[in-house]
PDB file of C-alpha atoms in Angstrom:
ATOM      1  CA  ILE A   1      44.942 -48.232 -45.633  1.00  0.00           C
ATOM      2  CA  ALA A   2      48.375 -49.434 -43.824  1.00  0.00           C
ATOM      3  CA  LEU A   3      49.867 -46.376 -45.678  1.00  0.00           C
ATOM      4  CA  GLY A   4      47.222 -43.790 -44.101  1.00  0.00           C
ATOM      5  CA  VAL A   5      47.645 -45.084 -40.573  1.00  0.00           C
ATOM      6  CA  PHE A   6      51.270 -44.889 -41.014  1.00  0.00           C
ATOM      7  CA  SER A   7      51.084 -41.104 -42.338  1.00  0.00           C
ATOM      8  CA  ILE A   8      48.231 -40.381 -39.360  1.00  0.00           C
ATOM      9  CA  ALA A   9      50.665 -41.490 -36.682  1.00  0.00           C
ATOM     10  CA  HIS A  10      53.593 -40.038 -38.394  1.00  0.00           C
ATOM     11  CA  GLN A  11      51.893 -36.905 -38.181  1.00  0.00           C
ATOM     12  CA  GLN A  12      50.606 -37.061 -34.934  1.00  0.00           C
ATOM     13  CA  ARG A  13      54.477 -37.480 -33.937  1.00  0.00           C
ATOM     14  CA  LYS A  14      55.413 -34.594 -35.778  1.00  0.00           C
ATOM     15  CA  PHE A  15      53.176 -32.399 -34.296  1.00  0.00           C
ATOM     16  CA  SER A  16      53.599 -33.516 -30.605  1.00  0.00           C
ATOM     17  CA  ARG A  17      56.975 -33.211 -31.401  1.00  0.00           C
ATOM     18  CA  MET A  18      56.673 -29.229 -32.444  1.00  0.00           C
ATOM     19  CA  LEU A  19      54.731 -29.063 -29.340  1.00  0.00           C
ATOM     20  CA  GLU A  20      57.255 -30.431 -26.899  1.00  0.00           C
ATOM     21  CA  GLU A  21      59.828 -28.276 -28.466  1.00  0.00           C
ATOM     22  CA  GLN A  22      57.953 -24.738 -28.289  1.00  0.00           C
ATOM     23  CA  ALA A  23      57.106 -25.675 -24.622  1.00  0.00           C
ATOM     24  CA  ASP A  24      60.755 -26.348 -24.203  1.00  0.00           C
ATOM     25  CA  ARG A  25      61.727 -23.402 -25.961  1.00  0.00           C
ATOM     26  CA  VAL A  26      59.508 -21.264 -24.010  1.00  0.00           C
ATOM     27  CA  ALA A  27      60.423 -22.697 -20.346  1.00  0.00           C
ATOM     28  CA  LEU A  28      64.048 -22.352 -21.212  1.00  0.00           C
ATOM     29  CA  GLN A  29      63.485 -18.527 -21.702  1.00  0.00           C
ATOM     30  CA  LEU A  30      60.954 -18.081 -18.881  1.00  0.00           C
ATOM     31  CA  SER A  31      63.482 -19.326 -16.595  1.00  0.00           C
ATOM     32  CA  LEU A  32      66.047 -16.983 -17.275  1.00  0.00           C
ATOM     33  CA  VAL A  33      63.435 -13.667 -18.015  1.00  0.00           C
ATOM     34  CA  LEU A  34      62.034 -14.635 -14.826  1.00  0.00           C
ATOM     35  CA  ARG A  35      65.349 -14.296 -12.841  1.00  0.00           C
ATOM     36  CA  SER A  36      65.087 -10.206 -11.971  1.00  0.00           C
ATOM     37  CA  PRO A  37      61.500  -9.937 -11.621  1.00  0.00           C
ATOM     38  CA  LEU A  38      61.246 -12.514  -8.961  1.00  0.00           C
ATOM     39  CA  TRP A  39      64.701 -12.062  -7.416  1.00  0.00           C
ATOM     40  CA  ASN A  40      63.149  -8.200  -6.981  1.00  0.00           C
ATOM     41  CA  ALA A  41      59.744  -9.129  -5.999  1.00  0.00           C
ATOM     42  CA  ASN A  42      58.540  -7.058  -9.321  1.00  0.00           C
ATOM     43  CA  LYS A  43      55.127  -8.198  -9.733  1.00  0.00           C
ATOM     44  CA  ALA A  44      54.437  -5.577 -12.078  1.00  0.00           C
ATOM     45  CA  GLU A  45      57.348  -6.212 -14.652  1.00  0.00           C
ATOM     46  CA  MET A  46      56.602 -10.102 -13.714  1.00  0.00           C
ATOM     47  CA  ASP A  47      53.075  -9.478 -15.010  1.00  0.00           C
ATOM     48  CA  THR A  48      54.061  -7.771 -18.180  1.00  0.00           C
ATOM     49  CA  ILE A  49      56.288 -10.179 -19.230  1.00  0.00           C
ATOM     50  CA  LEU A  50      53.873 -13.094 -18.554  1.00  0.00           C
ATOM     51  CA  ARG A  51      51.006 -11.303 -20.517  1.00  0.00           C
ATOM     52  CA  SER A  52      53.529 -10.739 -23.309  1.00  0.00           C
ATOM     53  CA  TYR A  53      54.180 -14.802 -23.250  1.00  0.00           C
ATOM     54  CA  LEU A  54      50.089 -15.557 -23.164  1.00  0.00           C
ATOM     55  CA  ALA A  55      50.024 -13.408 -26.315  1.00  0.00           C
ATOM     56  CA  ASP A  56      50.816 -16.751 -27.913  1.00  0.00           C
ATOM     57  CA  PRO A  57      47.741 -18.590 -28.583  1.00  0.00           C
ATOM     58  CA  GLU A  58      48.988 -21.977 -27.668  1.00  0.00           C
ATOM     59  CA  ILE A  59      50.105 -21.015 -24.059  1.00  0.00           C
ATOM     60  CA  LEU A  60      46.852 -20.530 -21.808  1.00  0.00           C
ATOM     61  CA  ALA A  61      48.350 -20.065 -18.122  1.00  0.00           C
ATOM     62  CA  ILE A  62      51.522 -19.628 -16.813  1.00  0.00           C
ATOM     63  CA  GLU A  63      52.149 -19.847 -12.710  1.00  0.00           C
ATOM     64  CA  VAL A  64      55.105 -18.115 -11.108  1.00  0.00           C
ATOM     65  CA  LYS A  65      56.017 -19.144  -7.615  1.00  0.00           C
ATOM     66  CA  GLU A  66      58.593 -18.063  -5.278  1.00  0.00           C
ATOM     67  CA  ILE A  67      59.713 -20.925  -3.165  1.00  0.00           C
ATOM     68  CA  GLU A  68      56.219 -21.986  -1.892  1.00  0.00           C
ATOM     69  CA  GLN A  69      54.272 -19.013  -2.220  1.00  0.00           C
ATOM     70  CA  THR A  70      52.833 -17.764  -5.707  1.00  0.00           C
ATOM     71  CA  MET A  71      53.776 -14.773  -6.647  1.00  0.00           C
ATOM     72  CA  SER A  72      51.863 -14.424 -10.106  1.00  0.00           C
ATOM     73  CA  CYS A  73      49.224 -16.667 -11.942  1.00  0.00           C
ATOM     74  CA  LEU A  74      47.864 -15.445 -15.430  1.00  0.00           C
ATOM     75  CA  GLU A  75      45.337 -17.516 -17.456  1.00  0.00           C
ATOM     76  CA  LYS A  76      43.228 -17.032 -20.277  1.00  0.00           C
ATOM     77  CA  ARG A  77      40.174 -18.968 -21.777  1.00  0.00           C
ATOM     78  CA  PRO A  78      40.893 -21.158 -25.015  1.00  0.00           C
ATOM     79  CA  ASN A  79      40.285 -19.482 -28.209  1.00  0.00           C
ATOM     80  CA  ALA A  80      39.864 -16.075 -26.225  1.00  0.00           C
ATOM     81  CA  SER A  81      42.519 -13.088 -25.584  1.00  0.00           C
ATOM     82  CA  ASP A  82      41.502 -11.820 -22.519  1.00  0.00           C
ATOM     83  CA  VAL A  83      43.799 -12.245 -19.540  1.00  0.00           C
ATOM     84  CA  PHE A  84      43.258 -12.257 -15.841  1.00  0.00           C
ATOM     85  CA  ASP A  85      44.880 -12.570 -12.546  1.00  0.00           C
ATOM     86  CA  CYS A  86      44.001 -16.037 -11.230  1.00  0.00           C
ATOM     87  CA  LEU A  87      45.345 -15.009  -7.830  1.00  0.00           C
ATOM     88  CA  GLU A  88      42.596 -11.909  -7.670  1.00  0.00           C
ATOM     89  CA  THR A  89      39.844 -14.138  -8.923  1.00  0.00           C
ATOM     90  CA  PRO A  90      40.764 -17.949  -7.798  1.00  0.00           C
ATOM     91  CA  ASP A  91      36.971 -18.794  -8.206  1.00  0.00           C
ATOM     92  CA  GLN A  92      37.028 -18.371 -12.004  1.00  0.00           C
ATOM     93  CA  ARG A  93      40.201 -20.615 -12.037  1.00  0.00           C
ATOM     94  CA  THR A  94      40.405 -22.886 -15.012  1.00  0.00           C
ATOM     95  CA  ARG A  95      41.172 -26.620 -14.945  1.00  0.00           C
ATOM     96  CA  PHE A  96      42.553 -27.216 -18.035  1.00  0.00           C
ATOM     97  CA  GLU A  97      41.983 -30.084 -20.165  1.00  0.00           C
ATOM     98  CA  ASN A  98      43.936 -31.428 -23.576  1.00  0.00           C
ATOM     99  CA  THR A  99      47.042 -29.320 -22.130  1.00  0.00           C
ATOM    100  CA  LEU A 100      50.722 -30.028 -22.042  1.00  0.00           C
ATOM    101  CA  PRO A 101      52.147 -28.609 -18.739  1.00  0.00           C
ATOM    102  CA  LYS A 102      55.453 -27.403 -18.937  1.00  0.00           C
ATOM    103  CA  GLY A 103      57.559 -26.505 -15.617  1.00  0.00           C
ATOM    104  CA  GLY A 104      61.050 -25.347 -14.574  1.00  0.00           C
ATOM    105  CA  ALA A 105      62.883 -23.665 -12.201  1.00  0.00           C
ATOM    106  CA  ILE A 106      64.040 -20.020 -11.687  1.00  0.00           C
ATOM    107  CA  VAL A 107      67.513 -20.141 -10.267  1.00  0.00           C
ATOM    108  CA  SER A 108      69.686 -16.688  -8.614  1.00  0.00           C
ATOM    109  CA  GLU A 109      71.857 -15.828 -11.682  1.00  0.00           C
ATOM    110  CA  PHE A 110      74.263 -15.407  -8.452  1.00  0.00           C
ATOM    111  CA  ASN A 111      74.814 -18.522  -6.934  1.00  0.00           C
ATOM    112  CA  ASN A 112      72.359 -20.733  -8.740  1.00  0.00           C
ATOM    113  CA  ASP A 113      70.620 -21.739  -5.885  1.00  0.00           C
ATOM    114  CA  PRO A 114      66.657 -22.075  -6.717  1.00  0.00           C
ATOM    115  CA  ILE A 115      64.573 -19.004  -5.979  1.00  0.00           C
ATOM    116  CA  GLY A 116      61.160 -20.287  -7.428  1.00  0.00           C
ATOM    117  CA  SER A 117      59.514 -22.077  -9.914  1.00  0.00           C
ATOM    118  CA  PHE A 118      57.048 -22.000 -13.102  1.00  0.00           C
ATOM    119  CA  HIS A 119      54.219 -23.705 -14.714  1.00  0.00           C
ATOM    120  CA  VAL A 120      53.252 -23.069 -18.307  1.00  0.00           C
ATOM    121  CA  PHE A 121      50.111 -24.723 -20.063  1.00  0.00           C
ATOM    122  CA  PHE A 122      50.313 -25.293 -23.658  1.00  0.00           C
ATOM    123  CA  SER A 123      46.723 -25.947 -25.516  1.00  0.00           C
ATOM    124  CA  LYS A 124      46.795 -29.021 -27.282  1.00  0.00           C
ATOM    125  CA  GLU A 125      43.825 -27.690 -29.457  1.00  0.00           C
ATOM    126  CA  PHE A 126      46.506 -27.320 -32.453  1.00  0.00           C
ATOM    127  CA  LEU A 127      47.516 -30.625 -32.014  1.00  0.00           C
ATOM    128  CA  THR A 128      44.054 -31.962 -32.230  1.00  0.00           C
ATOM    129  CA  ALA A 129      43.028 -29.912 -34.966  1.00  0.00           C
ATOM    130  CA  GLN A 130      46.235 -31.149 -37.150  1.00  0.00           C
ATOM    131  CA  LEU A 131      45.415 -34.258 -36.612  1.00  0.00           C
ATOM    132  CA  ARG A 132      41.879 -34.468 -37.304  1.00  0.00           C
ATOM    133  CA  GLU A 133      42.734 -32.677 -40.617  1.00  0.00           C
ATOM    134  CA  SER A 134      45.521 -35.413 -41.599  1.00  0.00           C
ATOM    135  CA  THR A 135      43.075 -38.076 -40.481  1.00  0.00           C
ATOM    136  CA  LEU A 136      40.045 -36.573 -42.924  1.00  0.00           C
ATOM    137  CA  SER A 137      42.788 -36.159 -45.646  1.00  0.00           C
ATOM    138  CA  ALA A 138      43.855 -40.107 -45.022  1.00  0.00           C
ATOM    139  CA  VAL A 139      40.230 -41.047 -44.963  1.00  0.00           C
ATOM    140  CA  ILE A 140      39.651 -39.166 -48.445  1.00  0.00           C
ATOM    141  CA  LEU A 141      42.435 -40.460 -49.930  1.00  0.00           C
ATOM    142  CA  ILE A 142      41.805 -44.158 -48.915  1.00  0.00           C
ATOM    143  CA  VAL A 143      38.044 -43.765 -50.218  1.00  0.00           C
ATOM    144  CA  CYS A 144      39.338 -42.306 -53.811  1.00  0.00           C
ATOM    145  CA  VAL A 145      42.022 -45.346 -53.824  1.00  0.00           C
ATOM    146  CA  ILE A 146      39.129 -48.009 -53.063  1.00  0.00           C
ATOM    147  CA  LEU A 147      37.070 -45.945 -55.891  1.00  0.00           C
ATOM    148  CA  LEU A 148      39.561 -46.167 -58.543  1.00  0.00           C
ATOM    149  CA  GLU A 149      40.259 -50.193 -57.629  1.00  0.00           C
ATOM    150  CA  ILE A 150      36.762 -50.608 -57.977  1.00  0.00           C
ATOM    151  CA  VAL A 151      36.745 -49.058 -61.333  1.00  0.00           C
ATOM    152  CA  VAL A 152      40.394 -51.147 -62.472  1.00  0.00           C
ATOM    153  CA  LEU A 153      38.282 -54.286 -61.032  1.00  0.00           C
ATOM    154  CA  LEU A 154      34.915 -53.748 -63.351  1.00  0.00           C
ATOM    155  CA  PHE A 155      36.861 -52.630 -66.424  1.00  0.00           C
ATOM    156  CA  LEU A 156      39.189 -55.596 -66.032  1.00  0.00           C
ATOM    157  CA  THR A 157      36.149 -58.108 -65.018  1.00  0.00           C
ATOM    158  CA  LYS A 158      34.283 -56.663 -68.353  1.00  0.00           C
ATOM    159  CA  ARG A 159      37.512 -56.944 -70.659  1.00  0.00           C
ATOM    160  CA  TYR A 160      38.768 -60.762 -69.539  1.00  0.00           C
ATOM    161  CA  VAL A 161      35.462 -62.638 -68.137  1.00  0.00           C
ATOM    162  CA  SER A 162      32.210 -60.706 -69.446  1.00  0.00           C
ATOM    163  CA  ARG A 163      33.208 -60.406 -72.864  1.00  0.00           C
ATOM    164  CA  PRO A 164      34.707 -63.925 -73.732  1.00  0.00           C
ATOM    165  CA  LEU A 165      31.837 -65.271 -71.935  1.00  0.00           C
ATOM    166  CA  GLN A 166      29.334 -63.113 -74.071  1.00  0.00           C
ATOM    167  CA  THR A 167      31.475 -64.581 -76.744  1.00  0.00           C
ATOM    168  CA  LEU A 168      31.085 -68.028 -76.131  1.00  0.00           C
ATOM    169  CA  THR A 169      27.471 -67.806 -75.183  1.00  0.00           C
TER     170      THR A 169
END
């Protein structure tokens, strides 16, 4: 049982680390890729870039701000592929639960002054599904080990306790 619990905790840390690493990688890429469209205020180019990132099933929403004003905000529903602009339809804005938010600054390539920021929301559904699967595997393994122990104990009890008692009787 202790081994099963340890295995589940290890799997959870492993998959959490994988999601964190993916979030860090995407945040770094976005901070570099969004410089030019934000600097030039090219919303169409920015939306094209953001839509390409939203093709990843783990990414649910991306919001880009220029200092204080939101320039672009795209999101999709969990387990759906249709992307909508949450600036045009703020009433449809989803408040995401079970997500990993990751943000970063967008700095000018000329003088490294901040020109904006972004927030990306990553789904933790993959993490939850993997944890559920590893928990199920650990429980099945524990039940099999317990059943094997019961069979071995019954065999040993019959051989070393029941038969000698029967012989004595």
